[in-house]
Short mmCIF file of C-alpha atoms in Angstrom, two decimals:
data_model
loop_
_atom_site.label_atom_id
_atom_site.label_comp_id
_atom_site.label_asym_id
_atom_site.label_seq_id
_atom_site.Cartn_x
_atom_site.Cartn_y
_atom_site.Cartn_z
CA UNK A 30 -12.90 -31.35 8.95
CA UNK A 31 -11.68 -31.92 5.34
CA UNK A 32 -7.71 -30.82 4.37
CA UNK A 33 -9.03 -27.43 2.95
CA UNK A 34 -10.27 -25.84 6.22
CA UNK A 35 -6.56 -26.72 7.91
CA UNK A 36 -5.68 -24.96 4.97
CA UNK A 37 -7.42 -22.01 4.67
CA UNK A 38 -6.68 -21.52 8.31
CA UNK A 39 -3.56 -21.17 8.29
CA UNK A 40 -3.42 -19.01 5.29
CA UNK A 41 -5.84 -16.77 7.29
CA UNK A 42 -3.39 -17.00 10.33
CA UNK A 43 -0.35 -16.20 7.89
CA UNK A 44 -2.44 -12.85 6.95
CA UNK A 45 -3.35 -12.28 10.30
CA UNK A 46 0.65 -12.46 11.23
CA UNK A 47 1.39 -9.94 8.30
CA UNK A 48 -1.57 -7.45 10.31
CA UNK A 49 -0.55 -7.84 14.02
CA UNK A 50 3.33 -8.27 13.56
CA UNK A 51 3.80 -3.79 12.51
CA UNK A 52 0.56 -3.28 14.32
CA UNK A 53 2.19 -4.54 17.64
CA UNK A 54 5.49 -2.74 16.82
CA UNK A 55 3.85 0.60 15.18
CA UNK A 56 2.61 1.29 18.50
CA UNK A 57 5.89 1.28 19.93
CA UNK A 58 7.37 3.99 17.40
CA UNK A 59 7.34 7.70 17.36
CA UNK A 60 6.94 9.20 13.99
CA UNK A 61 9.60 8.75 10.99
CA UNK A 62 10.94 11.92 9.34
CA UNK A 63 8.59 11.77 6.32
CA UNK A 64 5.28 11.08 8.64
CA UNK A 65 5.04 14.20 9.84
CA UNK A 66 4.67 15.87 6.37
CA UNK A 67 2.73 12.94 5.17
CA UNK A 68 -0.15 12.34 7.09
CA UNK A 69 -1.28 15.67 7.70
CA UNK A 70 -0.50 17.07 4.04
CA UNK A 71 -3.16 13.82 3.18
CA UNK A 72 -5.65 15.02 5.68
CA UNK A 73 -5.08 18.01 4.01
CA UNK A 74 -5.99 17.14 0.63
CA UNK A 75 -8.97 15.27 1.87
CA UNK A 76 -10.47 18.21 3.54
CA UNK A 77 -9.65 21.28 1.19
CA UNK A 78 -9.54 19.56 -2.05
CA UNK A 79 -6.05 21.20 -2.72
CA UNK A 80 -2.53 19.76 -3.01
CA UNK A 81 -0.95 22.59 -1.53
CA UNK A 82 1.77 20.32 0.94
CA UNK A 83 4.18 18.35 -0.68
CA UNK A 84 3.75 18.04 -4.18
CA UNK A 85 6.66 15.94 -4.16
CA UNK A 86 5.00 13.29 -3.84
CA UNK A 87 1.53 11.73 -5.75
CA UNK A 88 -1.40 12.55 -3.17
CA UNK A 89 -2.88 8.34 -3.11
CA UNK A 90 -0.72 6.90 -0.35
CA UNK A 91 -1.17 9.97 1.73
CA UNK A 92 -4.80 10.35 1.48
CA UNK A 93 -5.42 6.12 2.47
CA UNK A 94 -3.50 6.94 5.61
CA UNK A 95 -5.57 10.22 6.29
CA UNK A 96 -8.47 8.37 5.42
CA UNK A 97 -9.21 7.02 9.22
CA UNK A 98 -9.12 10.88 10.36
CA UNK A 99 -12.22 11.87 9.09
CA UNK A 100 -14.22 10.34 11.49
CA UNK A 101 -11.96 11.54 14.52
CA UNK A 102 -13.43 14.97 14.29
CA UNK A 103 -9.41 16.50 14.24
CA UNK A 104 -8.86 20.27 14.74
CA UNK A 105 -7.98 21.71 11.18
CA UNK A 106 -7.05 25.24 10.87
CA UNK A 107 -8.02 26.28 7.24
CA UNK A 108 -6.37 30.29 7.95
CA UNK A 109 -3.13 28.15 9.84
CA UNK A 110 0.00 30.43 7.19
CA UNK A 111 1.88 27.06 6.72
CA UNK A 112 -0.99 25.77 4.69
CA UNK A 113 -3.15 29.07 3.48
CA UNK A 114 -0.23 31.26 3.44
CA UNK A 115 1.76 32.39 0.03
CA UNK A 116 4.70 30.52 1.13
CA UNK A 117 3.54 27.00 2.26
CA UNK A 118 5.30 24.77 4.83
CA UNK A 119 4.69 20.94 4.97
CA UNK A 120 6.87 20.42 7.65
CA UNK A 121 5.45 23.05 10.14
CA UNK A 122 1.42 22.37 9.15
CA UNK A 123 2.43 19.10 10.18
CA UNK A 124 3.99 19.71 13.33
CA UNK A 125 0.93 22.23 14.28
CA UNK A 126 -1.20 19.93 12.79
CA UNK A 127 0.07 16.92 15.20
CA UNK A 128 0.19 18.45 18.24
CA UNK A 129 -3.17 20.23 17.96
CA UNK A 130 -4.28 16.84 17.94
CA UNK A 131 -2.49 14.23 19.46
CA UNK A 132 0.50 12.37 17.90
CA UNK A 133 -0.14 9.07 19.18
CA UNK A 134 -4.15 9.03 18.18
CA UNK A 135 -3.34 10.61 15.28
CA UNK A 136 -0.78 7.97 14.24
CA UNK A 137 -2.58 5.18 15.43
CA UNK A 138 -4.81 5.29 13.41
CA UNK A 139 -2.99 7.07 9.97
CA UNK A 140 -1.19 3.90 10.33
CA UNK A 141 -3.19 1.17 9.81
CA UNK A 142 -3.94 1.87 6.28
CA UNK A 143 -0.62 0.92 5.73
CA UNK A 144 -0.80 -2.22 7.28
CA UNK A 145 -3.88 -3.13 5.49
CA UNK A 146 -2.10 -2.26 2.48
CA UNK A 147 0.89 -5.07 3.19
CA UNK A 148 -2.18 -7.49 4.22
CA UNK A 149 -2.79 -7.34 0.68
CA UNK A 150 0.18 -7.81 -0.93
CA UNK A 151 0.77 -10.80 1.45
CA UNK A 152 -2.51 -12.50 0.04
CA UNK A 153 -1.20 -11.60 -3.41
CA UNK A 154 1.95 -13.31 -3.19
CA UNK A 155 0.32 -16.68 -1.65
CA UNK A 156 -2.24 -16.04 -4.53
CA UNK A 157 0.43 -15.75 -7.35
CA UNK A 158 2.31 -18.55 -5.53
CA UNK A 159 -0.39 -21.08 -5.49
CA UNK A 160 -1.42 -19.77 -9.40
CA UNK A 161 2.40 -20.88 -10.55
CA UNK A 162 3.21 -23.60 -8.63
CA UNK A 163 0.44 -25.07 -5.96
CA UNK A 164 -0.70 -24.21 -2.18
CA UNK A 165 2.58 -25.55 -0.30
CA UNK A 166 4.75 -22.70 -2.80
CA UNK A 167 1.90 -20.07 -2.08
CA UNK A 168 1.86 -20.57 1.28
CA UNK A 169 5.74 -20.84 1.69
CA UNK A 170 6.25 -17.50 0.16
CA UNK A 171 3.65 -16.18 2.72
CA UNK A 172 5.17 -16.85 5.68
CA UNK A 173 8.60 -16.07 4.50
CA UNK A 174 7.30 -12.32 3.59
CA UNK A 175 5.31 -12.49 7.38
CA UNK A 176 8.61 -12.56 8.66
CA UNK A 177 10.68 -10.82 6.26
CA UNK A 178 11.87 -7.25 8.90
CA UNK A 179 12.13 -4.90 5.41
CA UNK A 180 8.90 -5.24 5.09
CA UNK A 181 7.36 -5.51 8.29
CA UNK A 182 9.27 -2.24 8.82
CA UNK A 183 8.06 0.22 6.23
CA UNK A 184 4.19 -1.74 6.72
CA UNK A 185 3.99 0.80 10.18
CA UNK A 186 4.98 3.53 8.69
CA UNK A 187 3.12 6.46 6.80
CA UNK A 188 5.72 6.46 3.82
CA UNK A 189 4.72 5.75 0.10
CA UNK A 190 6.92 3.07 -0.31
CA UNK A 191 4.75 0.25 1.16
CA UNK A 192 2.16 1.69 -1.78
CA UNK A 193 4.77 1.52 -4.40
CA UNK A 194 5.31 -2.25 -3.75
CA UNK A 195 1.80 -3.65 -3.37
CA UNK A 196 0.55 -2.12 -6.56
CA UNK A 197 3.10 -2.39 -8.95
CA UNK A 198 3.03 -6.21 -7.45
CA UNK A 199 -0.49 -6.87 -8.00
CA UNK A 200 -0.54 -5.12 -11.80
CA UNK A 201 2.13 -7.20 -12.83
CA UNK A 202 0.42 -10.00 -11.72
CA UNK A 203 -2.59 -9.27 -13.81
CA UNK A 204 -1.06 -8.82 -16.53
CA UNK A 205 0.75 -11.70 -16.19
CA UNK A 206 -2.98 -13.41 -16.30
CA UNK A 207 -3.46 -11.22 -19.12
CA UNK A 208 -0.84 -12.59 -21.02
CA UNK A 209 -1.65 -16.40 -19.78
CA UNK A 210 -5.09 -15.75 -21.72
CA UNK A 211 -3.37 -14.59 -24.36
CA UNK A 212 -4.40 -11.22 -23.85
CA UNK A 213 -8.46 -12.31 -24.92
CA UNK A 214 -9.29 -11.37 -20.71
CA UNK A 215 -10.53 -7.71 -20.70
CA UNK A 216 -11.07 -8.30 -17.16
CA UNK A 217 -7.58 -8.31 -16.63
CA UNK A 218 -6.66 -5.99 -18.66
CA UNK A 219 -8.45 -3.69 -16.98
CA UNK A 220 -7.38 -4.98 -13.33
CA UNK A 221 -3.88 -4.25 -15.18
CA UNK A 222 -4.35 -0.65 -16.13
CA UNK A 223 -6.02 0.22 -12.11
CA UNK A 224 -3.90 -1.23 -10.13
CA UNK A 225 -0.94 0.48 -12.57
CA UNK A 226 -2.56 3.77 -12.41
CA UNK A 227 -2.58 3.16 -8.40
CA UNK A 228 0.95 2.67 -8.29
CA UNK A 229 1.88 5.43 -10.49
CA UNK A 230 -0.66 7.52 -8.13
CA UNK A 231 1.70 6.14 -5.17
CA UNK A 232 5.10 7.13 -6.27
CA UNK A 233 6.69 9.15 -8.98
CA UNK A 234 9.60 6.19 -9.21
CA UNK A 235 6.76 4.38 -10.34
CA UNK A 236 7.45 5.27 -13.93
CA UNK A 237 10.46 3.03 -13.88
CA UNK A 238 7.39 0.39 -13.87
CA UNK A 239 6.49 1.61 -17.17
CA UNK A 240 8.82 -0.16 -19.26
CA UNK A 241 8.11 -3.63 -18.11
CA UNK A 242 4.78 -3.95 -19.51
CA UNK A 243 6.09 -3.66 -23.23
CA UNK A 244 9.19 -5.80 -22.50
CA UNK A 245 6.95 -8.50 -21.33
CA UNK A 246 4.26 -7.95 -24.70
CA UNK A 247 7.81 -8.05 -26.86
CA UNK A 248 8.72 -11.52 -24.93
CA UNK A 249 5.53 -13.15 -25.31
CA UNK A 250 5.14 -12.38 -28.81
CA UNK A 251 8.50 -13.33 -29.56
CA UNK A 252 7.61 -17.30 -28.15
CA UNK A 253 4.39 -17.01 -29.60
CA UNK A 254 6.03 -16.52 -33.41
#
């Protein structure tokens, strides 16, 4: 077996660290305040169409987690007056939501969307790693974000935070190819303009994001002059 394969193992185990460290703990874990407005208001959305429950939020994050649901064949009360009613209630569709159903199988699986999610962002990092400096960088900034407790923390969690980071992550690092092909790559421009509409679509902070983009075009023109 060449170098590579030693290699791309234990990238693969440095991912599969990332999964099973909040899967492990998630199960451990009864739900965070925001969960039990979250997850339902997504299943929500994914069954009537409607962003009735919390608006507060964008709907993406939400409806990733709810996602699993759909094949657990969950009771859903259309006529429940928290979600149908002229005054809605997040909190208590959630609450009747959850316990017509099951918090733990309910969670269990609403979860691991989220941990998916942080899979990703842990490839991306040993990706933009290795793209800057070489494999021993990209894999060294793996395993310390495997470790790192912030982030294995909000990975078990139903929160849009976890959706916030990975996105805005990975469209900054395509358009940081962009501008490395001196902006000629229309694949990554467009790679830039998804994965920026998903984080906007996770998070209305996410507009905060905005500004970078132009700052970046106004320093790369600037060296290029």
């Amino acid at each position: 077996m060449n170098i590579s394969f030693y290699k791309n193992l234990l990238t693969v185990t440095l991912l599969a660290v990332v999964f099973l460290l909040p899967f492990l703990s998630m199960q451990n874990f009864s739900p965070v305040s925001d969960e039990i407005t979250h997850l339902p208001s997504g299943y929500s959305y994914l069954k009537t169409g409607e962003i009735k429950l919390n608006p507060q939020h964008p709907p993406l994050i939400k409806m990733l987690a709810a996602f699993p649901l759909l094949f657990l064949n969950l009771k859903f009360n259309t006529a429940d007056p928290a979600l149908a009613g002229p005054q809605t209630n997040e909190w208590q569709f959630g609450r009747n939501f959850l316990s017509d159903n099951g918090i733990d199988r309910v969670f269990f699986w609403g979860r691991i969307p989220m941990i998916l999610l942080s899979v990703l962002l842990g490839f991306y990092i040993f990706k933009w790693g290795k793209e800057l400096f070489n494999y021993q960088a990209g894999v060294i900034g793996l395993f310390i974000y495997a470790f790192m407790p912030n982030l294995i923390a909000h990975a078990q969690f139903v929160t849009t935070d976890m959706g916030l980071a990975v996105f805005s992550f990975i469209s900054v690092y395509y358009f940081w190819r962009l501008l490395k092909a001196e902006l000629k790559s229309k694949k990554n421009l467009v790679l830039t303009g998804v994965f920026l509409g998903l984080t906007l679509g996770s998070k209305f902070s996410a507009v905060f994001l905005l500004p970078v983009f132009p700052t970046f075009l106004a320093i790369y023109f600037s060296k290029k002059s």
